[in-house]
PDB file of N, CA, C and O in Angstrom:
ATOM      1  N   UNK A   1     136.999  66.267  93.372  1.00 79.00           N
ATOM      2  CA  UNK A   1     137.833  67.429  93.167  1.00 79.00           C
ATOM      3  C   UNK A   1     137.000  68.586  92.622  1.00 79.00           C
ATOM      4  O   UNK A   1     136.979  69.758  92.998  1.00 79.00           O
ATOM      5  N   UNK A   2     136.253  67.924  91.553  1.00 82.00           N
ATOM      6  CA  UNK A   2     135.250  69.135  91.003  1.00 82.00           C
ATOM      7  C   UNK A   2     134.366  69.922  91.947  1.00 82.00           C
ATOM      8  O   UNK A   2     134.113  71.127  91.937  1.00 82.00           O
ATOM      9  N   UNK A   3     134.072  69.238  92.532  1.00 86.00           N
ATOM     10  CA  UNK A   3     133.159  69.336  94.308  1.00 86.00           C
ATOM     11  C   UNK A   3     133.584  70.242  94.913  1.00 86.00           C
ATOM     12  O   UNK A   3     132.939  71.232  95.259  1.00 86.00           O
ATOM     13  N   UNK A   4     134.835  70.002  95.139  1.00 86.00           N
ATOM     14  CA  UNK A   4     135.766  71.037  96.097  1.00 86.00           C
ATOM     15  C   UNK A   4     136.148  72.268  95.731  1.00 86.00           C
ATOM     16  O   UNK A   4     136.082  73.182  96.553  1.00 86.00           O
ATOM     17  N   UNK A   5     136.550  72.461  94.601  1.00 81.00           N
ATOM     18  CA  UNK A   5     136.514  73.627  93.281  1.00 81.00           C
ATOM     19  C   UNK A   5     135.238  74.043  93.643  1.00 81.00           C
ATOM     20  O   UNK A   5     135.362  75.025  94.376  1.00 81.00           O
ATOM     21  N   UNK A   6     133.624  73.646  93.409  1.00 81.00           N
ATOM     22  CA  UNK A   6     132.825  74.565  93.214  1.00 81.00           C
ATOM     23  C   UNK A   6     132.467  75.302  94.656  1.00 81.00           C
ATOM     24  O   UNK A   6     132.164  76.494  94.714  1.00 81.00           O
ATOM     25  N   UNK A   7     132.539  74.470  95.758  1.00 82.00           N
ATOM     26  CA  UNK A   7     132.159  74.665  96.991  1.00 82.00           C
ATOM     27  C   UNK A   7     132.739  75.919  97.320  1.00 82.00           C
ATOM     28  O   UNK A   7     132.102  76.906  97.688  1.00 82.00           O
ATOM     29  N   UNK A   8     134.626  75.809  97.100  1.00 84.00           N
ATOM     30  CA  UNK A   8     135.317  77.164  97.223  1.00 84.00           C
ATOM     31  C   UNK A   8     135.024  78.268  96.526  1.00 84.00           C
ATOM     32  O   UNK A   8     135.286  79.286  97.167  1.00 84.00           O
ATOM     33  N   UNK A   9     134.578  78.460  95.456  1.00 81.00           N
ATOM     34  CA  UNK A   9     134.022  79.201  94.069  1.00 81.00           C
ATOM     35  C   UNK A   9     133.129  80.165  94.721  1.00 81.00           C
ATOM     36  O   UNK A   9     133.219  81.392  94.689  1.00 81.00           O
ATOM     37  N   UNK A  10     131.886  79.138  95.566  1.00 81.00           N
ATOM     38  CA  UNK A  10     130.528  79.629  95.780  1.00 81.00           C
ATOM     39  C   UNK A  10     131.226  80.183  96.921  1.00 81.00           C
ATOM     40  O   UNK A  10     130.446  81.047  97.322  1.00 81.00           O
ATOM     41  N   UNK A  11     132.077  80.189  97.556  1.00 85.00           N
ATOM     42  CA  UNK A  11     132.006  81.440  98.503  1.00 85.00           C
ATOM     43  C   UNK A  11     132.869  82.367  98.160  1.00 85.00           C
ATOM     44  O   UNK A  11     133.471  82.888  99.098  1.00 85.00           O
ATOM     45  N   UNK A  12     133.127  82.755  97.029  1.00 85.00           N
ATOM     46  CA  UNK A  12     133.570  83.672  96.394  1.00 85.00           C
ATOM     47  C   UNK A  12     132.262  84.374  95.999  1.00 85.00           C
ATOM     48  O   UNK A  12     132.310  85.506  96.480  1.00 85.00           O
ATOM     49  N   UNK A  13     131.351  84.226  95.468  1.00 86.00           N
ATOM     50  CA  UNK A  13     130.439  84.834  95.249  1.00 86.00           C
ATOM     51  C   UNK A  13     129.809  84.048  94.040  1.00 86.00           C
ATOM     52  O   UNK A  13     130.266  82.944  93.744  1.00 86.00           O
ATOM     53  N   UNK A  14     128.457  84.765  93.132  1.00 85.00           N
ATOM     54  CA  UNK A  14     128.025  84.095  92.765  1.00 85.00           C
ATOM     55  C   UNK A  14     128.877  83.931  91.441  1.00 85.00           C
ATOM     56  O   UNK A  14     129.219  82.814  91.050  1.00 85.00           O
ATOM     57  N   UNK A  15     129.265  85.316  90.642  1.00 85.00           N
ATOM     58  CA  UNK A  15     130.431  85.489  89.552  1.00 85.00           C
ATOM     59  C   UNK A  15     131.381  84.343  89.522  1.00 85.00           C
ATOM     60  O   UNK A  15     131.643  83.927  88.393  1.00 85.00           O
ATOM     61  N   UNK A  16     131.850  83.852  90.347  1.00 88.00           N
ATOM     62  CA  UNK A  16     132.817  83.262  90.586  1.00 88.00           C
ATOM     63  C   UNK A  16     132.689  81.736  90.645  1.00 88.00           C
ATOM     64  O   UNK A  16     133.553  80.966  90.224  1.00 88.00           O
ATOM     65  N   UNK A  17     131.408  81.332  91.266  1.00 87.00           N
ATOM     66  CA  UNK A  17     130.546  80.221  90.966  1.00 87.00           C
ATOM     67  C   UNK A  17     130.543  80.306  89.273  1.00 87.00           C
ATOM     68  O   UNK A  17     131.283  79.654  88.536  1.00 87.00           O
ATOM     69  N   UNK A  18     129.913  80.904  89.019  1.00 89.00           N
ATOM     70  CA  UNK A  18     129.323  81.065  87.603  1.00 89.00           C
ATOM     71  C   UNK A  18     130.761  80.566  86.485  1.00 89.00           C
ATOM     72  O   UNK A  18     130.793  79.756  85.558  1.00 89.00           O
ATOM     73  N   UNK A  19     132.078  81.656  87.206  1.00 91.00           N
ATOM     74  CA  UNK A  19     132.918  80.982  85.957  1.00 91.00           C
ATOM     75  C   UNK A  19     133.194  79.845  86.230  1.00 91.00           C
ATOM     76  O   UNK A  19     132.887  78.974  85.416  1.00 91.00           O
ATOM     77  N   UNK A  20     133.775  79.532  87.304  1.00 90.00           N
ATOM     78  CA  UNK A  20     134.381  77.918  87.135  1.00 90.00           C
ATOM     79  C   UNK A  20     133.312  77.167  86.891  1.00 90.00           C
ATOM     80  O   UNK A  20     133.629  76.306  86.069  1.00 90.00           O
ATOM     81  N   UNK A  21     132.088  77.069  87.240  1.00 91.00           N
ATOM     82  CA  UNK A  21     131.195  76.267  86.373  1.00 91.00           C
ATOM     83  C   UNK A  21     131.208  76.430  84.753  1.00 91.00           C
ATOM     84  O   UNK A  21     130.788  75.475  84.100  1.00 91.00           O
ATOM     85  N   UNK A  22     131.521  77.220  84.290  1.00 94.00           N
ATOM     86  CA  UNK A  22     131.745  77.630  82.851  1.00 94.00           C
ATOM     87  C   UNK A  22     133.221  76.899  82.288  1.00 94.00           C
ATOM     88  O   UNK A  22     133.279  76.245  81.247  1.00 94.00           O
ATOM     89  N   UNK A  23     134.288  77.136  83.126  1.00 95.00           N
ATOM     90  CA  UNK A  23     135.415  76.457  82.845  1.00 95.00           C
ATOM     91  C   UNK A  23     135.384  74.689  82.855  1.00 95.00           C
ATOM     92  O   UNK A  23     135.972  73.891  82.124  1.00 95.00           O
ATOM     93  N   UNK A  24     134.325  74.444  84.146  1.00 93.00           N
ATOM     94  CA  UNK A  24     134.079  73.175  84.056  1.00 93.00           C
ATOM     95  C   UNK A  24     133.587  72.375  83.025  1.00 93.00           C
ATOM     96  O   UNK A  24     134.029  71.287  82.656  1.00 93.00           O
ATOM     97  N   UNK A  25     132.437  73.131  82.500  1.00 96.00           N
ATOM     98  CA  UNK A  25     131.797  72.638  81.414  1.00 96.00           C
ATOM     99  C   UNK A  25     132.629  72.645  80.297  1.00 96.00           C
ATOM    100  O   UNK A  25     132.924  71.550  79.820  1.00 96.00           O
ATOM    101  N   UNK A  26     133.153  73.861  79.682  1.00 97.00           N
ATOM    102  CA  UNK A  26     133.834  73.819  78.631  1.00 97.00           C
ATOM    103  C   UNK A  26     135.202  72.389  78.897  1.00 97.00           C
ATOM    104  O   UNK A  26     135.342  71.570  77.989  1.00 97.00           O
ATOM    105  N   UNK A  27     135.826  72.310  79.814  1.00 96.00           N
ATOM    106  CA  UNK A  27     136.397  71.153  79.723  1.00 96.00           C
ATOM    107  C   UNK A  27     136.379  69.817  79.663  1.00 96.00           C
ATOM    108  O   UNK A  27     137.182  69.097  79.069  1.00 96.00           O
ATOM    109  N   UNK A  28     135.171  69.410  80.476  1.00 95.00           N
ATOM    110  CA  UNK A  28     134.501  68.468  79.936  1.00 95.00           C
ATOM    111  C   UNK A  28     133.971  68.439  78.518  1.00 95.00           C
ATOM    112  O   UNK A  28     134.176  67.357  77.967  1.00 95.00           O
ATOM    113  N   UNK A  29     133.190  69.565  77.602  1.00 97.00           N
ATOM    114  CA  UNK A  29     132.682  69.360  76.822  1.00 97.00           C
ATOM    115  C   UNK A  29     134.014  68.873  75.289  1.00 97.00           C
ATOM    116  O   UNK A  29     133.923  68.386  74.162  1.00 97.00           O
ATOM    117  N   UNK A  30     134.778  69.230  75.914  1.00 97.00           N
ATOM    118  CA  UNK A  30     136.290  69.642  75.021  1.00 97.00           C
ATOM    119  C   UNK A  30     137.003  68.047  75.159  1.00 97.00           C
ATOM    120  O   UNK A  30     137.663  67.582  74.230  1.00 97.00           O
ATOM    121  N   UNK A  31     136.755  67.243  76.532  1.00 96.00           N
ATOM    122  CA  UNK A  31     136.929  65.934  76.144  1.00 96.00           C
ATOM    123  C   UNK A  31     136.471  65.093  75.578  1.00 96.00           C
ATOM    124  O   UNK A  31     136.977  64.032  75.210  1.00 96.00           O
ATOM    125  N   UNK A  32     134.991  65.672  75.396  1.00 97.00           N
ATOM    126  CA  UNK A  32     134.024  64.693  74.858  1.00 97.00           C
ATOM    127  C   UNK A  32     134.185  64.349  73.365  1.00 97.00           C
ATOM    128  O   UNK A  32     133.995  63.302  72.747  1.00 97.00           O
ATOM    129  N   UNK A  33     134.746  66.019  72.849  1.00 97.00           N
ATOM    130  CA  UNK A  33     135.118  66.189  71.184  1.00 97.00           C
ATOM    131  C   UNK A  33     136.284  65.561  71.015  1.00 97.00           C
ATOM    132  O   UNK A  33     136.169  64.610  70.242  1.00 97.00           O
ATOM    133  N   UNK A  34     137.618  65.757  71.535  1.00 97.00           N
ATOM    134  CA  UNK A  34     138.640  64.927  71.629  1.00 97.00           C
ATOM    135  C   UNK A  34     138.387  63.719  71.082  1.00 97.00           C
ATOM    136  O   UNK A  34     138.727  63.408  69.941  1.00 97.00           O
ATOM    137  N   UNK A  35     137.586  62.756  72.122  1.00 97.00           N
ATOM    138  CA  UNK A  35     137.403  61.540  72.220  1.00 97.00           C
ATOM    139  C   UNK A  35     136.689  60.810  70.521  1.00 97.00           C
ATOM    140  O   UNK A  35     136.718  59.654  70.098  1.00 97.00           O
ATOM    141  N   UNK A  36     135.999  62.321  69.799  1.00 97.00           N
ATOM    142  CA  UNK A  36     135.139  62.124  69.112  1.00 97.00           C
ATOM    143  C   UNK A  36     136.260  61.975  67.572  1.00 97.00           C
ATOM    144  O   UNK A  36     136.463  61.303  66.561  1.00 97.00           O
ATOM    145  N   UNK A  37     136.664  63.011  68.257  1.00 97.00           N
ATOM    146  CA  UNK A  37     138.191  63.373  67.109  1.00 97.00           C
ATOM    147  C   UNK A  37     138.890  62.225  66.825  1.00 97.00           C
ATOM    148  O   UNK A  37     138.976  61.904  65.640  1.00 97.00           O
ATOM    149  N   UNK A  38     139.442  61.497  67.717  1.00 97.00           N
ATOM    150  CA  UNK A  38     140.458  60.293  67.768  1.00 97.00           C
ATOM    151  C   UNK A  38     139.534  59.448  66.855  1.00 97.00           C
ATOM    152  O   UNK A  38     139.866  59.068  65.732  1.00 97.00           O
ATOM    153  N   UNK A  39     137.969  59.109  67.629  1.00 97.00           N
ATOM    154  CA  UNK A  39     137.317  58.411  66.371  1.00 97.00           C
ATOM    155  C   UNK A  39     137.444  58.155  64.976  1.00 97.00           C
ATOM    156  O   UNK A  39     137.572  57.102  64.350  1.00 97.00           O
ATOM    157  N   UNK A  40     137.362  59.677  64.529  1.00 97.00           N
ATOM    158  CA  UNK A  40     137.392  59.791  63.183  1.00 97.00           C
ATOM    159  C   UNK A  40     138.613  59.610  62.553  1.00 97.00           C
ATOM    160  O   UNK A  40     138.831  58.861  61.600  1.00 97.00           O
ATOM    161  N   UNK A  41     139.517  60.437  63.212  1.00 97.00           N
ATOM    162  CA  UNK A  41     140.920  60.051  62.725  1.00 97.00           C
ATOM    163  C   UNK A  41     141.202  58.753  62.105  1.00 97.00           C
ATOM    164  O   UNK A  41     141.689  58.565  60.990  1.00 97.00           O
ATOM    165  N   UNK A  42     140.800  57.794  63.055  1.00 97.00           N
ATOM    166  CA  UNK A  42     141.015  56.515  62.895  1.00 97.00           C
ATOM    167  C   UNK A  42     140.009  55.613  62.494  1.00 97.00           C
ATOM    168  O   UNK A  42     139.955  54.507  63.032  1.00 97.00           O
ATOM    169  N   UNK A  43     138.983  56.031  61.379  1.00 97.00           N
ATOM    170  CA  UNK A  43     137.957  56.263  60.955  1.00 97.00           C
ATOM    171  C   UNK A  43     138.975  56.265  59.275  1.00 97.00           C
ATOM    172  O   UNK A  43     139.231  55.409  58.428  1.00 97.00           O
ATOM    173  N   UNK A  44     139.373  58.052  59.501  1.00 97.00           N
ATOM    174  CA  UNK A  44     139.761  58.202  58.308  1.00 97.00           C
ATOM    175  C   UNK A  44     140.887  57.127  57.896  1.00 97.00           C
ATOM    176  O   UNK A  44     140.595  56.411  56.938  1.00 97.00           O
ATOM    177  N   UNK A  45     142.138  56.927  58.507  1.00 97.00           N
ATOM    178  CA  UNK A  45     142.879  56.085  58.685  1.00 97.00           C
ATOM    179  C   UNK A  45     142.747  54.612  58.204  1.00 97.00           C
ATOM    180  O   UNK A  45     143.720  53.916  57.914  1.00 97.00           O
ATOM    181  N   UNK A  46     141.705  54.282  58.158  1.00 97.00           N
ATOM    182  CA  UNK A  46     141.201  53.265  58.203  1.00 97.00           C
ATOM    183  C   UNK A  46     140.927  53.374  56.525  1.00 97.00           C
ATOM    184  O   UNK A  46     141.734  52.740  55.844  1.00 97.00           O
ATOM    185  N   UNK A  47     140.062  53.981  55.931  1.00 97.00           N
ATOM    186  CA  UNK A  47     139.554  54.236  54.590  1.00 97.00           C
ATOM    187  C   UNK A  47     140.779  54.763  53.790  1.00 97.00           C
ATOM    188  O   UNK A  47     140.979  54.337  52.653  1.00 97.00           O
ATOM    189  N   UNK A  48     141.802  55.906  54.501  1.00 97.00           N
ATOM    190  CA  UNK A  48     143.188  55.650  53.709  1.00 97.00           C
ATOM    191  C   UNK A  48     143.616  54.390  53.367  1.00 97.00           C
ATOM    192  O   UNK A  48     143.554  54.184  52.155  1.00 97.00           O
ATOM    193  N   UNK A  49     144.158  53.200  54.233  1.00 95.00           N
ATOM    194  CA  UNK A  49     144.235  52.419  53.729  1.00 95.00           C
ATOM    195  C   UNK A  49     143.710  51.399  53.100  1.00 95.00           C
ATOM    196  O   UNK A  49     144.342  50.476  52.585  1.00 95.00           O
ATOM    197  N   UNK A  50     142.617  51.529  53.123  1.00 95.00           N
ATOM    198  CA  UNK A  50     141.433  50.582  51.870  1.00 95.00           C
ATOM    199  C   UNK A  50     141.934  51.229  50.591  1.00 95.00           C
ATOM    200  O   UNK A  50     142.293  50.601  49.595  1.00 95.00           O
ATOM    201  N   UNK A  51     141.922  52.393  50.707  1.00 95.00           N
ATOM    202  CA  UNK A  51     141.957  53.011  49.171  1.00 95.00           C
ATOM    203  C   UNK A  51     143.417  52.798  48.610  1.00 95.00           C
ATOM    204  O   UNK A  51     143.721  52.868  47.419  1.00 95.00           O
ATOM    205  N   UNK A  52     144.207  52.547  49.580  1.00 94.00           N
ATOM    206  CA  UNK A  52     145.794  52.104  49.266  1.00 94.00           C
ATOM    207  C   UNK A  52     146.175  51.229  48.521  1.00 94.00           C
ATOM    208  O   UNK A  52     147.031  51.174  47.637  1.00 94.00           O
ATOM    209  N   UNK A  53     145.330  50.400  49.029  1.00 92.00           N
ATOM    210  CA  UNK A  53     145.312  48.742  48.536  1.00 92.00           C
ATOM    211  C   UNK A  53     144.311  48.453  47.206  1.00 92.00           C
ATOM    212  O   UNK A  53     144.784  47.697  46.358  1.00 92.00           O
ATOM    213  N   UNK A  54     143.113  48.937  46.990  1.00 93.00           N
ATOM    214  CA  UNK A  54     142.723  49.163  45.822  1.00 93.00           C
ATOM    215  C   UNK A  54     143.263  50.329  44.804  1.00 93.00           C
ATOM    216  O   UNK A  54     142.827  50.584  43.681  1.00 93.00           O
ATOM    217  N   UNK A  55     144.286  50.937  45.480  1.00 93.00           N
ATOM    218  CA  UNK A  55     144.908  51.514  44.435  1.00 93.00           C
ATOM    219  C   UNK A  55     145.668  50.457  43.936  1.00 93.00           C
ATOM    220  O   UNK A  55     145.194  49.994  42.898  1.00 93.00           O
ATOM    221  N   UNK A  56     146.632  49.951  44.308  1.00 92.00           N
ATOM    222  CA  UNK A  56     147.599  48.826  44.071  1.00 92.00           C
ATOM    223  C   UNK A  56     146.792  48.264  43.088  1.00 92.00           C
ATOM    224  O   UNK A  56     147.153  48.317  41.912  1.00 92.00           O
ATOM    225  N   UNK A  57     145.591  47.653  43.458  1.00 92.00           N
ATOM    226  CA  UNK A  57     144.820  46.832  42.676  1.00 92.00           C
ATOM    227  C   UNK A  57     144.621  47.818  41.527  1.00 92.00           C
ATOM    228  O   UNK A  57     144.908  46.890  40.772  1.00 92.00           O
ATOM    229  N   UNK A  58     144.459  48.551  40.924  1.00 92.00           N
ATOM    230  CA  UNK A  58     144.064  49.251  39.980  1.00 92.00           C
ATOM    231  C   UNK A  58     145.566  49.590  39.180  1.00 92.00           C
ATOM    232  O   UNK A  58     145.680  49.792  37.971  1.00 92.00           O
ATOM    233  N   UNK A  59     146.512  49.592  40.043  1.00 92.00           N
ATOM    234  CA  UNK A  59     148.041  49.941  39.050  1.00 92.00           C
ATOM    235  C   UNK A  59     148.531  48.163  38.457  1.00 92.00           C
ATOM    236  O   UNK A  59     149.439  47.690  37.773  1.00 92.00           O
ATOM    237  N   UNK A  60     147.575  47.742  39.044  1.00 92.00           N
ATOM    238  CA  UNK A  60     148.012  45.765  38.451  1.00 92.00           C
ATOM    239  C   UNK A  60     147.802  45.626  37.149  1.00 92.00           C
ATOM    240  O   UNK A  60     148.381  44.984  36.272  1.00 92.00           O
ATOM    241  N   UNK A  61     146.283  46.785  37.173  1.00 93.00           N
ATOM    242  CA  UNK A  61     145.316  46.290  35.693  1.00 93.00           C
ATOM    243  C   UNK A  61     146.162  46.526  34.951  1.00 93.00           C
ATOM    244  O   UNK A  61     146.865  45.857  34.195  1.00 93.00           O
ATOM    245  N   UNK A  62     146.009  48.194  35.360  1.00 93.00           N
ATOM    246  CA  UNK A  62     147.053  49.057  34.447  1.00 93.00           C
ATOM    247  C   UNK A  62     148.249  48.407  33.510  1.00 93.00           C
ATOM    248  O   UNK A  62     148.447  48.385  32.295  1.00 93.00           O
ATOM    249  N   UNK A  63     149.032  47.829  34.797  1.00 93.00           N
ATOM    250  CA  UNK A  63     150.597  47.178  33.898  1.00 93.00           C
ATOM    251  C   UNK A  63     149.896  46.162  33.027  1.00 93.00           C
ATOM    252  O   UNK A  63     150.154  46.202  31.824  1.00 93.00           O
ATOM    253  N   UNK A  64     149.053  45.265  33.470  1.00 93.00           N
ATOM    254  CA  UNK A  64     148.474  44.155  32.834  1.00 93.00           C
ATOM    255  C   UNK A  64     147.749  44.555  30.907  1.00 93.00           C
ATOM    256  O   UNK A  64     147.650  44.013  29.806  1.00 93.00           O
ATOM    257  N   UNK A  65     147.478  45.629  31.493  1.00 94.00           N
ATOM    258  CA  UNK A  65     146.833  46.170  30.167  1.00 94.00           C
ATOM    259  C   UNK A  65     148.614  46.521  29.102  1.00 94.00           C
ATOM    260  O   UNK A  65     149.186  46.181  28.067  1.00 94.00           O
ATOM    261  N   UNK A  66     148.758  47.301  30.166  1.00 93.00           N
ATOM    262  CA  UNK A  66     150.006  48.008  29.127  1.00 93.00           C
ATOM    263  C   UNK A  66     150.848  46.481  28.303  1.00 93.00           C
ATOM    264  O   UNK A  66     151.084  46.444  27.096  1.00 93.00           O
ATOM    265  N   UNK A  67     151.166  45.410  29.225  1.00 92.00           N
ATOM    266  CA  UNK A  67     151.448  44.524  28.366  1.00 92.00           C
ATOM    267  C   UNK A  67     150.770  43.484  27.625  1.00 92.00           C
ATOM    268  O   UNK A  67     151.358  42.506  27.164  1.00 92.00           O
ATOM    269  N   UNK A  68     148.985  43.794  27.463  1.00 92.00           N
ATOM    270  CA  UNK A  68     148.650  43.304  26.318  1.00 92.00           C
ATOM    271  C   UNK A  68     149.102  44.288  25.471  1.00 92.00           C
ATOM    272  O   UNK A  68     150.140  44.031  24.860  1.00 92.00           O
ATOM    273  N   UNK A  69     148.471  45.563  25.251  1.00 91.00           N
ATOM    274  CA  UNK A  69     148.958  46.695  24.555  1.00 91.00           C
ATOM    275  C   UNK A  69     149.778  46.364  23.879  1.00 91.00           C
ATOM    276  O   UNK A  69     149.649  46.190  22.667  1.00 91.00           O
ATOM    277  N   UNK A  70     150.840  46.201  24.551  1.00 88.00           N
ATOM    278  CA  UNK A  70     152.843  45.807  23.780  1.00 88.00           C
ATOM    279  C   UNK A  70     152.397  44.743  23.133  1.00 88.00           C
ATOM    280  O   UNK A  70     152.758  44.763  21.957  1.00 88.00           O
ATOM    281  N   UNK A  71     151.855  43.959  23.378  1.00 88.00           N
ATOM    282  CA  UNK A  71     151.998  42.146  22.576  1.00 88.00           C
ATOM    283  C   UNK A  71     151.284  42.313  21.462  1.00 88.00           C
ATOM    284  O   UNK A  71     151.608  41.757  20.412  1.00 88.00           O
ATOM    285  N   UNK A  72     149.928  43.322  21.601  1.00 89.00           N
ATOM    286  CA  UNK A  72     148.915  43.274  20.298  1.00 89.00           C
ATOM    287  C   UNK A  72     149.673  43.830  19.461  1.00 89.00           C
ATOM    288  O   UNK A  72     149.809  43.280  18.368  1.00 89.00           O
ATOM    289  N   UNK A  73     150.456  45.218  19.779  1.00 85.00           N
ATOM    290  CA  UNK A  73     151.155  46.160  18.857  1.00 85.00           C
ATOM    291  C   UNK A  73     152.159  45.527  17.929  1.00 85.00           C
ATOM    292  O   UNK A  73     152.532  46.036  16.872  1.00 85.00           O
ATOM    293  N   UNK A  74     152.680  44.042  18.554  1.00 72.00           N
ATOM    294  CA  UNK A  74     154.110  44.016  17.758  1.00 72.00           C
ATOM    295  C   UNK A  74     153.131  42.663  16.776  1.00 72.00           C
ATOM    296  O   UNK A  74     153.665  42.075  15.836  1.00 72.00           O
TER     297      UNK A  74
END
């Protein structure tokens, strides 16, 4: 398809070659980031929930502490 696009282009002239090769590239280059994007997302996604779960772990201590706290106090 891309083929056929440029073939028609180039007999438009060379301008005309020139953009849709420009449009071409930029769209391809724009999937490539996409693809790169989703990565990370789910990248980040991933480290959100690590930190979720060691939060949990860290609100355990917490209560755990608060009721030595109470027991030493009385």
């Amino acid at each position: 398809m891309e083929d056929k696009i440029i073939e028609i282009a180039s007999t438009q002239g060379f301008w005309a070659l020139l953009s849709v090769m420009m449009i071409l590239y930029i769209i391809k280059t724009q999937e490539k980031r996409d693809l790169r994007q989703e990565e990370r997302e789910k990248s980040y996604q991933n480290i959100i929930s690590s930190l979720t779960d060691k939060l949990k772990v860290v609100e355990a201590i917490k209560d755990d502490v608060t009721q030595i706290k109470g027991l030493l106090s009385k």
